[in-house]
PDB file of C-alpha atoms in Angstrom:
ATOM      1  CA  UNK R   1       4.470  11.393  13.003  1.00  0.00           C
ATOM      2  CA  UNK R   2       3.124  14.474  11.274  1.00  0.00           C
ATOM      3  CA  UNK R   3       2.323  13.564   7.695  1.00  0.00           C
ATOM      4  CA  UNK R   4       1.185  17.035   6.594  1.00  0.00           C
ATOM      5  CA  UNK R   5       4.668  18.015   5.405  1.00  0.00           C
ATOM      6  CA  UNK R   6       4.713  15.003   3.040  1.00  0.00           C
ATOM      7  CA  UNK R   7       1.464  15.803   1.260  1.00  0.00           C
ATOM      8  CA  UNK R   8       2.976  18.355  -1.162  1.00  0.00           C
ATOM      9  CA  UNK R   9       5.688  15.830  -2.083  1.00  0.00           C
ATOM     10  CA  UNK R  10       3.035  13.179  -2.738  1.00  0.00           C
ATOM     11  CA  UNK R  11       1.181  15.589  -5.027  1.00  0.00           C
ATOM     12  CA  UNK R  12       4.415  16.511  -6.813  1.00  0.00           C
ATOM     13  CA  UNK R  13       5.381  12.847  -7.359  1.00  0.00           C
ATOM     14  CA  UNK R  14       1.988  12.102  -8.891  1.00  0.00           C
ATOM     15  CA  UNK R  15       1.904  15.146 -11.154  1.00  0.00           C
ATOM     16  CA  UNK R  16       5.241  14.773 -12.970  1.00  0.00           C
ATOM     17  CA  UNK R  17       4.051  15.004 -16.566  1.00  0.00           C
ATOM     18  CA  UNK R  18       7.117  13.327 -18.107  1.00  0.00           C
ATOM     19  CA  UNK R  19       6.568  10.066 -16.223  1.00  0.00           C
ATOM     20  CA  UNK R  20       4.204   7.182 -16.913  1.00  0.00           C
ATOM     21  CA  UNK R  21       1.635   6.194 -14.297  1.00  0.00           C
ATOM     22  CA  UNK R  22       3.814   3.204 -13.299  1.00  0.00           C
ATOM     23  CA  UNK R  23       6.856   5.451 -12.858  1.00  0.00           C
ATOM     24  CA  UNK R  24       4.846   7.903 -10.750  1.00  0.00           C
ATOM     25  CA  UNK R  25       3.661   5.085  -8.488  1.00  0.00           C
ATOM     26  CA  UNK R  26       7.198   3.727  -8.123  1.00  0.00           C
ATOM     27  CA  UNK R  27       8.457   7.226  -7.241  1.00  0.00           C
ATOM     28  CA  UNK R  28       5.643   7.568  -4.713  1.00  0.00           C
ATOM     29  CA  UNK R  29       6.599   4.249  -3.097  1.00  0.00           C
ATOM     30  CA  UNK R  30      10.212   5.396  -2.894  1.00  0.00           C
ATOM     31  CA  UNK R  31       9.175   8.742  -1.395  1.00  0.00           C
ATOM     32  CA  UNK R  32       7.159   7.059   1.345  1.00  0.00           C
ATOM     33  CA  UNK R  33       9.889   4.551   2.150  1.00  0.00           C
ATOM     34  CA  UNK R  34      12.553   7.276   2.221  1.00  0.00           C
ATOM     35  CA  UNK R  35      10.618   9.620   4.517  1.00  0.00           C
ATOM     36  CA  UNK R  36       8.853   7.292   6.941  1.00  0.00           C
ATOM     37  CA  UNK R  37      11.392   5.234   8.861  1.00  0.00           C
ATOM     38  CA  UNK R  38       9.091   2.318   9.638  1.00  0.00           C
ATOM     39  CA  UNK R  39       7.787   1.925   6.050  1.00  0.00           C
ATOM     40  CA  UNK R  40      10.157  -0.852   4.984  1.00  0.00           C
ATOM     41  CA  UNK R  41       8.256  -2.212   1.962  1.00  0.00           C
ATOM     42  CA  UNK R  42       5.797  -0.042   0.041  1.00  0.00           C
ATOM     43  CA  UNK R  43       3.848  -1.246  -2.953  1.00  0.00           C
ATOM     44  CA  UNK R  44       0.619  -1.440  -4.875  1.00  0.00           C
ATOM     45  CA  UNK R  45      -1.524  -4.415  -5.793  1.00  0.00           C
ATOM     46  CA  UNK R  46      -4.208  -4.090  -8.465  1.00  0.00           C
ATOM     47  CA  UNK R  47      -7.390  -6.146  -8.702  1.00  0.00           C
ATOM     48  CA  UNK R  48      -8.513  -8.328 -11.551  1.00  0.00           C
ATOM     49  CA  UNK R  49     -12.179  -8.764 -10.660  1.00  0.00           C
ATOM     50  CA  UNK R  50     -12.725 -11.395 -13.375  1.00  0.00           C
ATOM     51  CA  UNK R  51     -10.156 -13.789 -11.888  1.00  0.00           C
ATOM     52  CA  UNK R  52     -10.601 -12.505  -8.303  1.00  0.00           C
ATOM     53  CA  UNK R  53      -6.870 -11.950  -7.945  1.00  0.00           C
ATOM     54  CA  UNK R  54      -4.555  -9.112  -6.992  1.00  0.00           C
ATOM     55  CA  UNK R  55      -1.489  -8.415  -9.130  1.00  0.00           C
ATOM     56  CA  UNK R  56       1.675  -6.755  -7.895  1.00  0.00           C
ATOM     57  CA  UNK R  57       2.275  -3.291  -9.275  1.00  0.00           C
ATOM     58  CA  UNK R  58       5.074  -0.824  -8.591  1.00  0.00           C
ATOM     59  CA  UNK R  59       6.852  -1.289  -5.271  1.00  0.00           C
ATOM     60  CA  UNK R  60      10.088  -0.630  -3.400  1.00  0.00           C
ATOM     61  CA  UNK R  61      11.682  -2.917  -0.870  1.00  0.00           C
ATOM     62  CA  UNK R  62      12.715  -6.548  -0.779  1.00  0.00           C
ATOM     63  CA  UNK R  63      11.783  -8.779  -3.706  1.00  0.00           C
ATOM     64  CA  UNK R  64       8.562 -10.715  -3.196  1.00  0.00           C
ATOM     65  CA  UNK R  65       7.273 -13.979  -4.585  1.00  0.00           C
ATOM     66  CA  UNK R  66       3.720 -12.771  -3.996  1.00  0.00           C
ATOM     67  CA  UNK R  67       3.018 -11.309  -7.408  1.00  0.00           C
ATOM     68  CA  UNK R  68      -0.523 -12.739  -7.593  1.00  0.00           C
ATOM     69  CA  UNK R  69      -2.746 -13.023  -4.514  1.00  0.00           C
ATOM     70  CA  UNK R  70      -6.242 -14.572  -4.561  1.00  0.00           C
ATOM     71  CA  UNK R  71      -9.035 -12.467  -3.100  1.00  0.00           C
ATOM     72  CA  UNK R  72      -9.490 -13.479   0.539  1.00  0.00           C
ATOM     73  CA  UNK R  73      -5.915 -14.743   0.987  1.00  0.00           C
ATOM     74  CA  UNK R  74      -3.594 -12.846   3.308  1.00  0.00           C
ATOM     75  CA  UNK R  75      -4.096  -9.274   4.453  1.00  0.00           C
ATOM     76  CA  UNK R  76      -4.193  -7.861   0.906  1.00  0.00           C
ATOM     77  CA  UNK R  77      -6.671 -10.482  -0.254  1.00  0.00           C
ATOM     78  CA  UNK R  78      -8.946  -9.742   2.691  1.00  0.00           C
ATOM     79  CA  UNK R  79      -8.930  -6.015   1.875  1.00  0.00           C
ATOM     80  CA  UNK R  80      -9.908  -6.868  -1.722  1.00  0.00           C
ATOM     81  CA  UNK R  81     -13.117  -8.359  -0.290  1.00  0.00           C
ATOM     82  CA  UNK R  82     -13.814  -6.114   2.719  1.00  0.00           C
ATOM     83  CA  UNK R  83     -13.088  -2.738   1.042  1.00  0.00           C
ATOM     84  CA  UNK R  84     -11.774  -1.651   4.463  1.00  0.00           C
ATOM     85  CA  UNK R  85      -8.383  -0.587   5.780  1.00  0.00           C
ATOM     86  CA  UNK R  86      -6.584  -3.396   7.572  1.00  0.00           C
ATOM     87  CA  UNK R  87      -3.923  -2.647  10.174  1.00  0.00           C
ATOM     88  CA  UNK R  88      -2.002  -5.619  11.543  1.00  0.00           C
ATOM     89  CA  UNK R  89       0.075  -4.612  14.596  1.00  0.00           C
ATOM     90  CA  UNK R  90       1.788  -8.023  14.795  1.00  0.00           C
ATOM     91  CA  UNK R  91       1.677 -10.325  11.772  1.00  0.00           C
ATOM     92  CA  UNK R  92       2.584 -13.358  13.903  1.00  0.00           C
ATOM     93  CA  UNK R  93      -0.837 -13.062  15.558  1.00  0.00           C
ATOM     94  CA  UNK R  94      -2.722 -13.293  12.222  1.00  0.00           C
ATOM     95  CA  UNK R  95      -4.033 -16.651  11.032  1.00  0.00           C
ATOM     96  CA  UNK R  96      -4.623 -15.560   7.424  1.00  0.00           C
ATOM     97  CA  UNK R  97      -1.243 -13.919   6.821  1.00  0.00           C
ATOM     98  CA  UNK R  98       1.055 -14.569   3.853  1.00  0.00           C
ATOM     99  CA  UNK R  99       4.607 -14.299   5.160  1.00  0.00           C
ATOM    100  CA  UNK R 100       6.760 -12.254   2.811  1.00  0.00           C
ATOM    101  CA  UNK R 101       9.870 -12.193   4.972  1.00  0.00           C
ATOM    102  CA  UNK R 102      10.809 -13.054   8.537  1.00  0.00           C
ATOM    103  CA  UNK R 103      11.765  -9.378   8.966  1.00  0.00           C
ATOM    104  CA  UNK R 104       8.152  -8.209   8.516  1.00  0.00           C
ATOM    105  CA  UNK R 105       6.526  -7.577  11.887  1.00  0.00           C
ATOM    106  CA  UNK R 106       3.465  -5.493  10.960  1.00  0.00           C
ATOM    107  CA  UNK R 107       1.429  -4.437   7.939  1.00  0.00           C
ATOM    108  CA  UNK R 108      -1.085  -1.831   6.843  1.00  0.00           C
ATOM    109  CA  UNK R 109      -3.230  -2.083   3.715  1.00  0.00           C
ATOM    110  CA  UNK R 110      -5.513   0.683   2.446  1.00  0.00           C
ATOM    111  CA  UNK R 111      -7.845   0.109  -0.524  1.00  0.00           C
ATOM    112  CA  UNK R 112      -7.742   2.238  -3.656  1.00  0.00           C
ATOM    113  CA  UNK R 113     -11.146   3.246  -5.017  1.00  0.00           C
ATOM    114  CA  UNK R 114     -11.897   4.639  -8.463  1.00  0.00           C
ATOM    115  CA  UNK R 115     -15.521   5.662  -9.044  1.00  0.00           C
ATOM    116  CA  UNK R 116     -16.516   3.722  -5.932  1.00  0.00           C
ATOM    117  CA  UNK R 117     -14.865   0.468  -7.086  1.00  0.00           C
ATOM    118  CA  UNK R 118     -11.952  -1.114  -5.212  1.00  0.00           C
ATOM    119  CA  UNK R 119      -9.323  -1.404  -7.968  1.00  0.00           C
ATOM    120  CA  UNK R 120      -6.384  -2.188  -5.704  1.00  0.00           C
ATOM    121  CA  UNK R 121      -4.518  -1.113  -2.627  1.00  0.00           C
ATOM    122  CA  UNK R 122      -1.387   0.276  -1.123  1.00  0.00           C
ATOM    123  CA  UNK R 123       0.420  -2.259   1.036  1.00  0.00           C
ATOM    124  CA  UNK R 124       3.090  -1.354   3.580  1.00  0.00           C
ATOM    125  CA  UNK R 125       5.215  -3.719   5.629  1.00  0.00           C
ATOM    126  CA  UNK R 126       7.243  -2.695   8.650  1.00  0.00           C
ATOM    127  CA  UNK R 127      10.106  -4.348  10.503  1.00  0.00           C
ATOM    128  CA  UNK R 128       8.671  -2.857  13.713  1.00  0.00           C
ATOM    129  CA  UNK R 129       5.821  -4.261  15.788  1.00  0.00           C
ATOM    130  CA  UNK R 130       2.770  -1.978  16.020  1.00  0.00           C
ATOM    131  CA  UNK R 131       4.095   1.238  14.421  1.00  0.00           C
ATOM    132  CA  UNK R 132       0.938   2.191  12.499  1.00  0.00           C
ATOM    133  CA  UNK R 133      -1.492   4.727  13.960  1.00  0.00           C
ATOM    134  CA  UNK R 134      -4.722   6.345  12.871  1.00  0.00           C
ATOM    135  CA  UNK R 135      -2.534   9.106  11.403  1.00  0.00           C
ATOM    136  CA  UNK R 136      -0.974   6.534   9.041  1.00  0.00           C
ATOM    137  CA  UNK R 137      -4.445   5.405   7.973  1.00  0.00           C
ATOM    138  CA  UNK R 138      -5.634   8.965   7.269  1.00  0.00           C
ATOM    139  CA  UNK R 139      -2.436   9.801   5.389  1.00  0.00           C
ATOM    140  CA  UNK R 140      -2.619   6.635   3.268  1.00  0.00           C
ATOM    141  CA  UNK R 141      -6.282   7.370   2.515  1.00  0.00           C
ATOM    142  CA  UNK R 142      -5.108  10.762   1.214  1.00  0.00           C
ATOM    143  CA  UNK R 143      -2.433   8.976  -0.851  1.00  0.00           C
ATOM    144  CA  UNK R 144      -4.910   6.522  -2.391  1.00  0.00           C
ATOM    145  CA  UNK R 145      -7.377   9.329  -3.160  1.00  0.00           C
ATOM    146  CA  UNK R 146      -4.634  11.155  -5.041  1.00  0.00           C
ATOM    147  CA  UNK R 147      -3.497   7.976  -6.835  1.00  0.00           C
ATOM    148  CA  UNK R 148      -7.107   7.352  -7.900  1.00  0.00           C
ATOM    149  CA  UNK R 149      -6.951  10.556  -9.946  1.00  0.00           C
ATOM    150  CA  UNK R 150      -4.434   8.825 -12.243  1.00  0.00           C
ATOM    151  CA  UNK R 151      -7.109   6.315 -13.336  1.00  0.00           C
TER     152      UNK R 151
END
């Protein structure tokens, strides 16, 4: 997939002056889900470094019970510690995976840095096995860099 054509839409979603930061992030999640067929759940988790937990922020997709995730737990929790992208081609092959839904087959998580500190992440679930490529990683790094400007 060529993500270049989506970049201007990402910038537009994040620069709408009339919307709050939360509304911009929700619109961004919706944009990504609407335009990338294998992005079936798109959301943000934000870190509380005092309690070493992640807290669910704006998202689109199926409801989730995972509103608070301890650092180290699941894919998101591991990214909170590693500060690295984590691509999971097949969630059934992961030992430290928190199952959100039986429909989720793969996941990609990219950390969100503000002034060099990991403040959260974008988390994307797919109903397809192994859809994520290096192009997804680079695009989501662009997305998180743009989101960081809101903080």
